């Protein structure tokens, strides 16, 4: 028997560190780890010890003889990875925790998402390092709370890891505090030895085509925040009167949005989806979601596990036209010979299986279209359709180019899902083209190319809006390691003030932070509300409501 990693895998590599025979890859030490879709267990090396099962924070690992029917494809996905990846078995690399010099160190972490928590987890291992975590929302966990799809409840289980970190005696919450408004960057720098910005990438990318600003053309970032109960979007409204919706982009977020649009609301009612979103979806007329990707199937931006999950939505067909699965000559040859990267090979194989299976007469359907790009969103007062162009491979140019073949897709709802983008932070340098703060392993680098003492970044603000929870763990740990090394080297600047007056400073400005006790009260109120209706939680979706629950 061997163990198998399945869809909920969050890539946080907790399983890697406990494996006695190093049979789980890629590891954080391997270059591929940063871009890996998931982790894989080598069936030839696994000794069936089960240590990885207990370590997995999202319950993604199972014995091969206990796989649910929908998870059986993962047995092959795990094994396929090792067809073209040679790895050495042996004991995993052990990392020793450095000894810090005497004296307390105070660190402010701005942001409360995965990267912020993973950096904090490393920092608070040292009793002399005290972390105050700031976030403008009354709730922590960032995109785990407001970004992970409601039907992916297992992925949200990583919150338990974050909760454990927050219970440390050298940790404190300052939730409901906007850095840059309620307290400035300079005021943090005066009071802390170091400030770590892990505030994410809060805006969406634009298509840059005509009609993009019409009513009915929306950003996936807004739509996801709406159905997840983000307070900034609780009052948003979306028009579901059209029978077809079009999603531009085919990453994991695009597939999440597609599933939420077509999943039976009665099934969603058992998740933590926001009540206002559930009510709106119950009256939705959407029966078909078209998912556009400008490149080929081999370049699909989604992971294979998310692609597999689309066929698990009851009452919805997955439709792919075989003509859309065209590959360039060289890639087609590699796929045919089995010499292509296993992840790409699996992506092509799964798409061909969908195409061969065809529509089965369900009332709803997901339609994947590849080599198709939007050129204009149609309509006068609101969206009525989207014009697309067919792309093709240009062997001479070695790239995909548009043809003259265009067509129109009738729809009243176009959702762009082409990525998130970071925004500048007052007091920090910013690379506007890349949407990141220039840095070296998390240390902020000024315009002169020199490290700015005491300034650090982690997560999407550090590396760009890519990668999931596991990538953020590696990223946060790297930043924390840089900060710890600077503590050891004695290179952090000494604060000119005291962090003990932060609460008083905020109070003088009429700002009432929510601490760990307040968040625990919110959490309990939401879980109690959910329990009454058979759901994980009933989300409170307004700042006033959250503050009231915190004070309860």
Short mmCIF file of C-alpha atoms in Angstrom, two decimals:
data_model
loop_
_atom_site.label_atom_id
_atom_site.label_comp_id
_atom_site.label_asym_id
_atom_site.label_seq_id
_atom_site.Cartn_x
_atom_site.Cartn_y
_atom_site.Cartn_z
CA UNK A 1 0.00 0.00 0.00
CA UNK A 2 1.07 3.59 -0.65
CA UNK A 3 -0.31 6.94 0.41
CA UNK A 4 -1.74 9.38 -2.13
CA UNK A 5 -1.98 13.18 -2.07
CA UNK A 6 -5.33 14.48 -3.39
CA UNK A 7 -7.05 17.73 -4.38
CA UNK A 8 -7.03 19.73 -1.14
CA UNK A 9 -3.18 19.75 -1.17
CA UNK A 10 -2.08 23.24 -0.14
CA UNK A 11 1.65 22.73 -0.87
CA UNK A 12 2.69 23.89 2.59
CA UNK A 13 5.20 20.99 2.81
CA UNK A 14 4.35 19.98 6.38
CA UNK A 15 4.30 16.41 5.08
CA UNK A 16 7.78 16.75 3.57
CA UNK A 17 9.42 17.53 6.89
CA UNK A 18 8.02 14.41 8.62
CA UNK A 19 8.60 11.86 5.85
CA UNK A 20 11.38 9.49 7.01
CA UNK A 21 12.31 8.38 3.48
CA UNK A 22 11.98 11.65 1.55
CA UNK A 23 9.33 10.27 -0.79
CA UNK A 24 7.28 13.47 -1.12
CA UNK A 25 8.31 15.96 -3.78
CA UNK A 26 8.98 18.61 -4.83
CA UNK A 27 10.53 19.73 -1.54
CA UNK A 28 11.11 23.40 -0.65
CA UNK A 29 14.79 22.88 -1.50
CA UNK A 30 13.95 21.92 -5.10
CA UNK A 31 13.54 24.72 -7.69
CA UNK A 32 10.23 23.29 -8.94
CA UNK A 33 8.59 23.72 -5.54
CA UNK A 34 7.77 27.40 -6.13
CA UNK A 35 5.66 26.64 -9.21
CA UNK A 36 4.40 23.13 -8.41
CA UNK A 37 0.65 22.53 -8.70
CA UNK A 38 0.72 20.18 -5.71
CA UNK A 39 3.00 17.71 -3.95
CA UNK A 40 3.29 14.05 -4.92
CA UNK A 41 4.13 10.81 -3.10
CA UNK A 42 6.44 8.36 -4.87
CA UNK A 43 4.62 4.99 -4.71
CA UNK A 44 7.92 3.12 -5.16
CA UNK A 45 9.55 4.77 -2.14
CA UNK A 46 6.64 5.20 0.29
CA UNK A 47 7.00 2.84 3.29
CA UNK A 48 3.38 3.20 4.45
CA UNK A 49 4.27 4.85 7.77
CA UNK A 50 1.42 7.38 7.65
CA UNK A 51 3.40 10.22 9.23
CA UNK A 52 2.34 12.53 6.39
CA UNK A 53 -1.35 11.95 7.12
CA UNK A 54 -1.10 13.44 10.60
CA UNK A 55 1.05 16.34 9.40
CA UNK A 56 -1.20 17.44 6.52
CA UNK A 57 -3.12 20.56 7.68
CA UNK A 58 -5.93 20.11 5.12
CA UNK A 59 -6.53 16.34 5.24
CA UNK A 60 -5.41 15.71 1.66
CA UNK A 61 -3.52 12.39 2.11
CA UNK A 62 -5.13 8.94 2.06
CA UNK A 63 -4.04 5.29 1.73
CA UNK A 64 -4.50 4.10 -1.85
CA UNK A 65 -7.00 1.46 -0.74
CA UNK A 66 -9.20 4.05 0.98
CA UNK A 67 -9.49 6.57 -1.86
CA UNK A 68 -12.98 7.82 -2.63
CA UNK A 69 -14.05 7.16 -6.20
CA UNK A 70 -13.62 10.82 -7.17
CA UNK A 71 -10.05 10.78 -5.80
CA UNK A 72 -8.84 7.67 -7.67
CA UNK A 73 -7.31 9.74 -10.55
CA UNK A 74 -4.81 11.11 -8.02
CA UNK A 75 -3.16 7.71 -7.73
CA UNK A 76 -2.03 8.10 -11.33
CA UNK A 77 -1.22 11.80 -10.96
CA UNK A 78 1.12 11.02 -8.05
CA UNK A 79 2.83 8.18 -9.89
CA UNK A 80 3.10 10.13 -13.17
CA UNK A 81 5.15 12.85 -11.50
CA UNK A 82 7.99 10.38 -10.94
CA UNK A 83 8.09 9.30 -14.58
CA UNK A 84 10.21 12.34 -15.40
CA UNK A 85 11.48 13.43 -11.98
CA UNK A 86 14.39 11.52 -10.52
CA UNK A 87 14.73 12.11 -6.78
CA UNK A 88 16.96 10.60 -4.15
CA UNK A 89 15.40 8.93 -1.14
CA UNK A 90 16.86 9.55 2.28
CA UNK A 91 16.37 11.66 5.35
CA UNK A 92 14.87 15.10 4.80
CA UNK A 93 17.10 18.10 5.38
CA UNK A 94 16.99 19.32 9.00
CA UNK A 95 17.04 23.06 9.66
CA UNK A 96 18.43 24.19 13.00
CA UNK A 97 16.88 27.19 14.71
CA UNK A 98 19.54 29.87 15.32
CA UNK A 99 20.14 31.18 18.84
CA UNK A 100 19.27 34.84 19.21
CA UNK A 101 21.15 37.42 21.25
CA UNK A 102 19.67 38.57 24.57
CA UNK A 103 16.93 41.16 24.57
CA UNK A 104 13.37 41.39 23.25
CA UNK A 105 12.68 42.18 19.60
CA UNK A 106 9.35 43.71 18.55
CA UNK A 107 8.04 43.10 15.02
CA UNK A 108 4.93 44.54 13.38
CA UNK A 109 3.37 42.35 10.68
CA UNK A 110 0.98 44.19 8.36
CA UNK A 111 -1.57 41.76 6.92
CA UNK A 112 -3.19 38.65 8.36
CA UNK A 113 -3.21 36.25 5.42
CA UNK A 114 -1.20 33.06 4.81
CA UNK A 115 2.17 34.71 4.07
CA UNK A 116 1.82 36.91 7.15
CA UNK A 117 1.04 33.92 9.36
CA UNK A 118 3.77 31.69 7.97
CA UNK A 119 6.35 34.43 8.54
CA UNK A 120 4.94 34.97 12.04
CA UNK A 121 4.98 31.25 12.79
CA UNK A 122 8.75 31.23 12.29
CA UNK A 123 9.29 34.43 14.25
CA UNK A 124 7.32 33.48 17.36
CA UNK A 125 9.24 30.22 17.71
CA UNK A 126 11.70 32.50 19.45
CA UNK A 127 10.27 33.64 22.82
CA UNK A 128 12.19 36.90 22.65
CA UNK A 129 10.53 37.91 19.36
CA UNK A 130 7.14 39.58 19.91
CA UNK A 131 4.81 40.00 16.94
CA UNK A 132 1.91 42.46 16.68
CA UNK A 133 -0.24 41.65 13.62
CA UNK A 134 -2.23 44.46 12.00
CA UNK A 135 -5.04 44.11 9.48
CA UNK A 136 -7.65 46.61 8.32
CA UNK A 137 -10.43 44.00 8.55
CA UNK A 138 -11.92 42.83 11.86
CA UNK A 139 -11.14 39.24 10.82
CA UNK A 140 -7.85 37.47 10.07
CA UNK A 141 -6.76 34.85 7.48
CA UNK A 142 -6.94 36.98 4.32
CA UNK A 143 -7.71 34.99 1.19
CA UNK A 144 -8.21 31.77 3.15
CA UNK A 145 -11.37 33.40 4.49
CA UNK A 146 -12.24 35.69 1.58
CA UNK A 147 -10.69 33.93 -1.43
CA UNK A 148 -10.87 30.13 -1.08
CA UNK A 149 -14.08 28.86 -2.68
CA UNK A 150 -16.81 27.85 -0.21
CA UNK A 151 -16.98 24.34 -1.69
CA UNK A 152 -13.28 23.81 -0.89
CA UNK A 153 -13.78 23.57 2.84
CA UNK A 154 -10.81 21.23 3.33
CA UNK A 155 -8.43 23.93 2.12
CA UNK A 156 -9.77 26.29 4.78
CA UNK A 157 -8.61 23.79 7.43
CA UNK A 158 -5.21 25.46 7.28
CA UNK A 159 -6.78 28.08 9.56
CA UNK A 160 -6.03 25.69 12.42
CA UNK A 161 -2.31 26.23 11.83
CA UNK A 162 -2.78 29.99 11.91
CA UNK A 163 -4.91 29.79 15.05
CA UNK A 164 -2.15 27.85 16.78
CA UNK A 165 0.33 30.61 15.97
CA UNK A 166 -2.06 33.28 17.26
CA UNK A 167 -2.28 31.52 20.64
CA UNK A 168 1.42 32.11 21.34
CA UNK A 169 2.11 34.39 24.30
CA UNK A 170 4.40 36.55 22.18
CA UNK A 171 1.68 37.29 19.60
CA UNK A 172 -0.98 39.99 19.59
CA UNK A 173 -3.73 41.01 17.13
CA UNK A 174 -4.53 44.58 16.08
CA UNK A 175 -7.47 43.83 13.78
CA UNK A 176 -9.67 46.55 12.32
CA UNK A 177 -6.64 48.87 12.06
CA UNK A 178 -5.68 50.39 8.71
CA UNK A 179 -1.93 50.97 8.46
CA UNK A 180 -1.37 54.19 6.53
CA UNK A 181 -4.52 55.79 7.96
CA UNK A 182 -5.08 54.81 11.60
CA UNK A 183 -1.36 54.48 12.18
CA UNK A 184 1.34 55.49 9.73
CA UNK A 185 4.31 53.60 8.40
CA UNK A 186 6.69 56.03 10.11
CA UNK A 187 4.89 55.52 13.43
CA UNK A 188 5.38 51.76 13.15
CA UNK A 189 9.05 52.16 12.27
CA UNK A 190 9.50 54.36 15.36
CA UNK A 191 8.03 51.69 17.64
CA UNK A 192 9.24 48.37 16.22
CA UNK A 193 12.61 46.87 15.40
CA UNK A 194 11.16 45.61 12.12
CA UNK A 195 7.99 45.86 10.05
CA UNK A 196 6.93 43.05 7.70
CA UNK A 197 4.40 43.98 5.02
CA UNK A 198 2.35 41.00 3.85
CA UNK A 199 -0.74 42.87 2.71
CA UNK A 200 -1.22 40.96 -0.53
CA UNK A 201 -2.29 42.13 -3.97
CA UNK A 202 -5.61 43.89 -3.66
CA UNK A 203 -6.50 44.97 -7.20
CA UNK A 204 -7.31 43.06 -10.38
CA UNK A 205 -5.64 43.22 -13.76
CA UNK A 206 -7.51 44.77 -16.68
CA UNK A 207 -8.07 43.37 -20.17
CA UNK A 208 -7.56 46.74 -21.87
CA UNK A 209 -10.31 46.20 -24.48
CA UNK A 210 -13.34 48.24 -25.52
CA UNK A 211 -16.47 47.72 -23.43
CA UNK A 212 -14.62 46.55 -20.33
CA UNK A 213 -16.31 49.16 -18.14
CA UNK A 214 -19.88 48.33 -19.20
CA UNK A 215 -22.31 47.15 -16.50
CA UNK A 216 -22.18 43.37 -16.55
CA UNK A 217 -18.39 43.34 -17.02
CA UNK A 218 -16.92 42.57 -13.61
CA UNK A 219 -13.69 41.48 -11.96
CA UNK A 220 -13.38 37.99 -10.52
CA UNK A 221 -11.69 39.56 -7.49
CA UNK A 222 -14.92 41.42 -6.70
CA UNK A 223 -17.15 38.43 -7.41
CA UNK A 224 -15.09 36.11 -5.21
CA UNK A 225 -15.06 38.64 -2.38
CA UNK A 226 -18.85 39.01 -2.72
CA UNK A 227 -19.71 35.33 -2.41
CA UNK A 228 -17.19 34.91 0.41
CA UNK A 229 -18.75 37.69 2.48
CA UNK A 230 -15.96 40.30 2.35
CA UNK A 231 -17.32 43.45 4.03
CA UNK A 232 -16.14 45.66 1.15
CA UNK A 233 -18.39 43.76 -1.26
CA UNK A 234 -21.41 42.68 0.79
CA UNK A 235 -23.60 45.23 -1.01
CA UNK A 236 -22.42 44.40 -4.54
CA UNK A 237 -25.02 43.18 -7.03
CA UNK A 238 -24.54 40.94 -10.07
CA UNK A 239 -26.97 40.28 -12.90
CA UNK A 240 -27.64 36.56 -13.36
CA UNK A 241 -30.53 37.00 -15.81
CA UNK A 242 -28.53 35.76 -18.82
CA UNK A 243 -28.41 32.01 -19.47
CA UNK A 244 -24.71 32.24 -20.32
CA UNK A 245 -21.77 33.74 -18.43
CA UNK A 246 -18.29 34.14 -19.91
CA UNK A 247 -15.12 34.00 -17.83
CA UNK A 248 -11.96 35.42 -19.39
CA UNK A 249 -8.98 33.50 -18.04
CA UNK A 250 -8.62 29.88 -16.96
CA UNK A 251 -6.71 29.88 -13.71
CA UNK A 252 -7.95 28.32 -10.48
CA UNK A 253 -9.95 31.41 -9.57
CA UNK A 254 -11.77 31.23 -12.92
CA UNK A 255 -12.71 27.62 -12.22
CA UNK A 256 -13.85 28.51 -8.70
CA UNK A 257 -16.12 31.21 -10.11
CA UNK A 258 -17.52 28.82 -12.72
CA UNK A 259 -18.34 26.20 -10.10
CA UNK A 260 -20.06 28.69 -7.83
CA UNK A 261 -22.18 29.94 -10.73
CA UNK A 262 -23.46 26.47 -11.64
CA UNK A 263 -23.41 24.46 -8.41
CA UNK A 264 -26.88 23.72 -7.08
CA UNK A 265 -27.60 26.34 -4.37
CA UNK A 266 -28.90 23.55 -2.13
CA UNK A 267 -25.40 22.07 -2.21
CA UNK A 268 -23.80 25.45 -1.55
CA UNK A 269 -26.13 25.86 1.42
CA UNK A 270 -23.95 23.43 3.39
CA UNK A 271 -20.85 25.62 2.92
CA UNK A 272 -19.82 28.97 4.43
CA UNK A 273 -20.90 30.96 1.37
CA UNK A 274 -22.34 34.36 2.30
CA UNK A 275 -26.10 34.29 2.76
CA UNK A 276 -26.67 37.22 0.38
CA UNK A 277 -24.79 35.37 -2.37
CA UNK A 278 -26.74 32.16 -1.77
CA UNK A 279 -30.02 34.05 -2.03
CA UNK A 280 -28.98 35.69 -5.31
CA UNK A 281 -27.74 32.42 -6.84
CA UNK A 282 -31.03 30.70 -6.04
CA UNK A 283 -32.71 32.93 -8.62
CA UNK A 284 -29.89 32.76 -11.18
CA UNK A 285 -30.78 31.96 -14.80
CA UNK A 286 -27.18 31.03 -15.71
CA UNK A 287 -27.02 27.56 -17.26
CA UNK A 288 -23.76 27.71 -19.19
CA UNK A 289 -20.36 29.10 -18.27
CA UNK A 290 -17.81 29.56 -21.06
CA UNK A 291 -14.20 29.66 -19.85
CA UNK A 292 -11.79 31.34 -22.28
CA UNK A 293 -8.05 30.71 -22.46
CA UNK A 294 -5.97 32.54 -25.04
CA UNK A 295 -3.32 29.83 -25.15
CA UNK A 296 -3.41 26.07 -25.66
CA UNK A 297 -4.59 23.34 -23.33
CA UNK A 298 -0.95 22.71 -22.38
CA UNK A 299 -0.79 26.25 -20.99
CA UNK A 300 -3.99 26.03 -18.95
CA UNK A 301 -3.36 28.20 -15.89
CA UNK A 302 -5.41 25.97 -13.57
CA UNK A 303 -4.00 23.01 -11.68
CA UNK A 304 -4.89 19.46 -12.66
CA UNK A 305 -6.63 18.95 -9.33
CA UNK A 306 -8.95 21.91 -9.97
CA UNK A 307 -9.56 20.67 -13.51
CA UNK A 308 -10.55 17.27 -12.13
CA UNK A 309 -12.93 18.83 -9.62
CA UNK A 310 -15.08 20.31 -12.40
CA UNK A 311 -16.54 16.91 -13.23
CA UNK A 312 -17.69 16.45 -9.64
CA UNK A 313 -20.32 19.19 -9.86
CA UNK A 314 -23.67 17.42 -9.96
CA UNK A 315 -25.89 18.10 -12.94
CA UNK A 316 -23.21 19.91 -14.96
CA UNK A 317 -21.48 18.63 -18.10
CA UNK A 318 -17.87 19.52 -18.93
CA UNK A 319 -17.66 20.26 -22.66
CA UNK A 320 -14.47 20.62 -24.70
CA UNK A 321 -14.37 20.66 -28.49
CA UNK A 322 -11.60 18.37 -29.74
CA UNK A 323 -10.64 21.07 -32.27
CA UNK A 324 -9.70 23.34 -29.36
CA UNK A 325 -7.04 20.87 -28.19
CA UNK A 326 -4.61 21.74 -30.95
CA UNK A 327 -0.95 21.68 -29.94
CA UNK A 328 2.11 22.98 -31.71
CA UNK A 329 3.96 20.33 -33.74
CA UNK A 330 6.86 20.00 -31.30
CA UNK A 331 4.66 19.79 -28.21
CA UNK A 332 2.31 17.36 -29.95
CA UNK A 333 5.32 15.15 -30.68
CA UNK A 334 6.48 15.28 -27.05
CA UNK A 335 3.01 14.43 -25.77
CA UNK A 336 2.76 11.54 -28.20
CA UNK A 337 6.16 10.19 -27.14
CA UNK A 338 5.50 10.77 -23.45
CA UNK A 339 8.58 12.98 -23.17
CA UNK A 340 6.71 16.12 -22.07
CA UNK A 341 6.66 17.28 -18.44
CA UNK A 342 4.28 15.02 -16.52
CA UNK A 343 2.12 17.92 -15.29
CA UNK A 344 1.55 19.13 -18.85
CA UNK A 345 1.03 15.58 -20.07
CA UNK A 346 -1.66 15.02 -17.44
CA UNK A 347 -3.32 18.32 -18.36
CA UNK A 348 -3.56 17.28 -22.00
CA UNK A 349 -4.73 13.76 -21.13
CA UNK A 350 -7.50 15.01 -18.85
CA UNK A 351 -8.73 17.50 -21.46
CA UNK A 352 -8.83 14.78 -24.10
CA UNK A 353 -10.84 12.59 -21.74
CA UNK A 354 -13.36 15.40 -21.28
CA UNK A 355 -13.55 15.91 -25.05
CA UNK A 356 -14.04 12.19 -25.70
CA UNK A 357 -16.68 11.92 -22.99
CA UNK A 358 -18.72 14.76 -24.45
CA UNK A 359 -21.92 16.29 -23.16
CA UNK A 360 -24.22 13.88 -21.33
CA UNK A 361 -27.43 15.86 -21.50
CA UNK A 362 -27.16 17.71 -18.20
CA UNK A 363 -29.15 20.92 -17.72
CA UNK A 364 -25.99 22.96 -17.18
CA UNK A 365 -22.51 22.92 -18.63
CA UNK A 366 -18.99 24.24 -18.36
CA UNK A 367 -17.53 24.97 -21.79
CA UNK A 368 -13.73 25.23 -21.97
CA UNK A 369 -12.39 27.09 -25.01
CA UNK A 370 -8.68 27.30 -25.70
CA UNK A 371 -6.75 29.40 -28.21
CA UNK A 372 -9.51 31.99 -27.87
CA UNK A 373 -9.06 35.60 -26.75
CA UNK A 374 -11.54 38.46 -26.24
CA UNK A 375 -11.11 41.53 -28.43
CA UNK A 376 -14.15 43.56 -27.37
CA UNK A 377 -16.99 43.42 -24.88
CA UNK A 378 -20.21 44.22 -26.73
CA UNK A 379 -23.17 46.33 -25.67
CA UNK A 380 -24.32 49.94 -25.33
CA UNK A 381 -25.91 50.41 -21.91
CA UNK A 382 -24.74 47.05 -20.57
CA UNK A 383 -23.00 43.86 -21.70
CA UNK A 384 -24.74 41.88 -24.43
CA UNK A 385 -21.82 39.74 -25.60
CA UNK A 386 -18.11 39.36 -26.11
CA UNK A 387 -16.22 39.25 -29.42
CA UNK A 388 -13.39 36.72 -29.54
CA UNK A 389 -10.60 35.89 -31.94
CA UNK A 390 -9.20 32.46 -32.71
CA UNK A 391 -5.48 32.06 -32.02
CA UNK A 392 -3.07 29.66 -33.71
CA UNK A 393 0.48 28.42 -33.43
CA UNK A 394 3.02 30.21 -35.61
CA UNK A 395 5.85 27.72 -36.02
CA UNK A 396 8.16 30.34 -37.56
CA UNK A 397 7.56 32.86 -34.79
CA UNK A 398 7.54 30.13 -32.14
CA UNK A 399 4.49 31.60 -30.43
CA UNK A 400 0.73 31.90 -30.51
CA UNK A 401 -0.68 34.61 -32.80
CA UNK A 402 -4.23 35.77 -33.56
CA UNK A 403 -5.94 34.79 -36.80
CA UNK A 404 -8.63 36.76 -38.64
CA UNK A 405 -11.31 34.33 -37.43
CA UNK A 406 -13.63 36.16 -35.04
CA UNK A 407 -16.99 35.31 -33.52
CA UNK A 408 -19.43 36.72 -30.98
CA UNK A 409 -20.63 35.00 -27.81
CA UNK A 410 -23.96 36.26 -26.48
CA UNK A 411 -23.92 36.89 -22.72
CA UNK A 412 -25.02 39.40 -20.12
CA UNK A 413 -22.17 38.67 -17.72
CA UNK A 414 -18.42 38.78 -18.44
CA UNK A 415 -16.04 38.07 -15.57
CA UNK A 416 -12.37 38.82 -16.09
CA UNK A 417 -10.11 36.49 -14.13
CA UNK A 418 -6.62 37.29 -15.31
CA UNK A 419 -4.90 37.83 -12.00
CA UNK A 420 -4.40 40.09 -9.01
CA UNK A 421 -1.99 43.00 -8.75
CA UNK A 422 -0.18 44.62 -5.84
CA UNK A 423 -0.51 48.31 -4.98
CA UNK A 424 2.10 50.68 -3.62
CA UNK A 425 2.57 51.00 0.14
CA UNK A 426 3.34 54.39 1.64
CA UNK A 427 6.92 54.47 2.85
CA UNK A 428 8.16 51.60 0.64
CA UNK A 429 9.70 51.61 -2.83
CA UNK A 430 7.47 50.03 -5.48
CA UNK A 431 8.02 48.44 -8.88
CA UNK A 432 4.85 49.53 -10.67
CA UNK A 433 5.46 47.33 -13.71
CA UNK A 434 5.78 44.15 -11.65
CA UNK A 435 3.37 45.22 -8.91
CA UNK A 436 5.84 44.30 -6.14
CA UNK A 437 8.10 45.90 -3.56
CA UNK A 438 11.74 45.40 -4.65
CA UNK A 439 13.38 43.00 -2.24
CA UNK A 440 16.14 40.49 -1.65
CA UNK A 441 14.79 37.37 0.09
CA UNK A 442 12.19 39.56 1.76
CA UNK A 443 14.51 42.42 2.73
CA UNK A 444 13.20 45.63 1.13
CA UNK A 445 15.68 47.13 -1.32
CA UNK A 446 15.70 50.89 -1.86
CA UNK A 447 16.11 52.78 -5.12
CA UNK A 448 19.85 52.79 -4.49
CA UNK A 449 19.93 48.98 -4.43
CA UNK A 450 20.70 48.84 -0.72
CA UNK A 451 18.65 47.00 1.91
CA UNK A 452 16.40 49.30 3.93
CA UNK A 453 17.07 48.30 7.57
CA UNK A 454 14.04 46.99 9.44
CA UNK A 455 11.80 46.82 6.33
CA UNK A 456 10.56 43.46 5.00
CA UNK A 457 7.89 42.04 2.69
CA UNK A 458 6.28 38.62 2.25
CA UNK A 459 3.66 37.04 0.01
CA UNK A 460 2.24 38.53 -3.17
CA UNK A 461 3.57 42.00 -2.37
CA UNK A 462 7.01 40.40 -2.33
CA UNK A 463 6.95 38.09 -5.35
CA UNK A 464 3.83 38.97 -7.36
CA UNK A 465 0.33 37.49 -7.36
CA UNK A 466 1.11 33.86 -8.05
CA UNK A 467 1.17 30.64 -6.07
CA UNK A 468 -1.14 29.30 -3.41
CA UNK A 469 -1.05 28.67 0.31
CA UNK A 470 2.02 26.43 0.21
CA UNK A 471 4.02 28.90 -1.85
CA UNK A 472 3.17 31.54 0.72
CA UNK A 473 4.54 29.31 3.45
CA UNK A 474 7.92 29.04 1.74
CA UNK A 475 7.83 32.76 0.97
CA UNK A 476 6.91 33.75 4.54
CA UNK A 477 9.52 31.46 6.03
CA UNK A 478 12.19 32.92 3.74
CA UNK A 479 11.36 36.45 4.89
CA UNK A 480 11.34 35.36 8.53
CA UNK A 481 14.72 33.70 8.07
CA UNK A 482 16.15 36.93 6.66
CA UNK A 483 14.77 38.87 9.62
CA UNK A 484 16.12 36.36 12.14
CA UNK A 485 19.53 36.49 10.45
CA UNK A 486 19.48 40.27 10.79
CA UNK A 487 18.64 39.94 14.50
CA UNK A 488 21.61 37.62 14.94
CA UNK A 489 23.83 40.01 12.99
CA UNK A 490 22.68 42.96 15.10
CA UNK A 491 21.69 44.93 12.00
CA UNK A 492 18.16 45.91 13.00
CA UNK A 493 17.69 49.57 13.98
CA UNK A 494 16.66 50.23 17.57
CA UNK A 495 13.17 51.76 17.92
CA UNK A 496 13.10 55.39 18.99
CA UNK A 497 9.73 54.89 20.71
CA UNK A 498 7.86 52.08 22.43
CA UNK A 499 5.29 49.70 21.00
CA UNK A 500 3.57 49.82 24.39
CA UNK A 501 1.84 53.06 23.40
CA UNK A 502 0.28 51.69 20.17
CA UNK A 503 -3.08 50.96 21.81
CA UNK A 504 -3.17 54.42 23.38
CA UNK A 505 -2.19 56.10 20.12
CA UNK A 506 -5.03 54.34 18.29
CA UNK A 507 -7.52 55.11 21.07
CA UNK A 508 -6.63 58.81 20.84
CA UNK A 509 -7.72 58.67 17.21
CA UNK A 510 -10.98 56.90 17.95
CA UNK A 511 -9.74 53.56 16.65
CA UNK A 512 -10.74 50.49 18.64
CA UNK A 513 -8.58 47.50 17.67
CA UNK A 514 -9.98 43.99 17.85
CA UNK A 515 -7.67 41.65 19.76
CA UNK A 516 -7.56 37.89 20.00
CA UNK A 517 -10.47 37.80 22.43
CA UNK A 518 -12.58 39.87 20.05
CA UNK A 519 -11.76 37.64 17.09
CA UNK A 520 -12.60 34.56 19.19
CA UNK A 521 -16.01 36.12 19.92
CA UNK A 522 -16.60 36.75 16.19
CA UNK A 523 -15.53 33.22 15.36
CA UNK A 524 -17.87 31.76 17.96
CA UNK A 525 -20.80 33.90 16.83
CA UNK A 526 -20.32 32.80 13.22
CA UNK A 527 -19.92 29.14 14.10
CA UNK A 528 -22.99 29.24 16.33
CA UNK A 529 -25.00 30.84 13.52
CA UNK A 530 -23.78 28.20 11.08
CA UNK A 531 -24.53 25.33 13.44
CA UNK A 532 -28.15 26.36 13.60
CA UNK A 533 -28.49 25.82 9.85
CA UNK A 534 -26.07 22.92 9.37
CA UNK A 535 -23.23 25.02 7.99
CA UNK A 536 -19.58 25.51 9.07
CA UNK A 537 -20.28 29.15 9.87
CA UNK A 538 -22.74 31.91 9.11
CA UNK A 539 -20.51 34.76 8.06
CA UNK A 540 -21.08 38.24 9.39
CA UNK A 541 -20.52 40.47 6.37
CA UNK A 542 -20.45 44.05 7.68
CA UNK A 543 -17.77 45.80 9.69
CA UNK A 544 -20.37 47.07 12.16
CA UNK A 545 -21.75 43.56 12.60
CA UNK A 546 -18.28 42.12 13.13
CA UNK A 547 -17.37 44.79 15.66
CA UNK A 548 -20.61 44.18 17.51
CA UNK A 549 -19.87 40.45 17.65
CA UNK A 550 -16.32 41.16 18.87
CA UNK A 551 -17.67 43.25 21.70
CA UNK A 552 -20.26 40.63 22.61
#
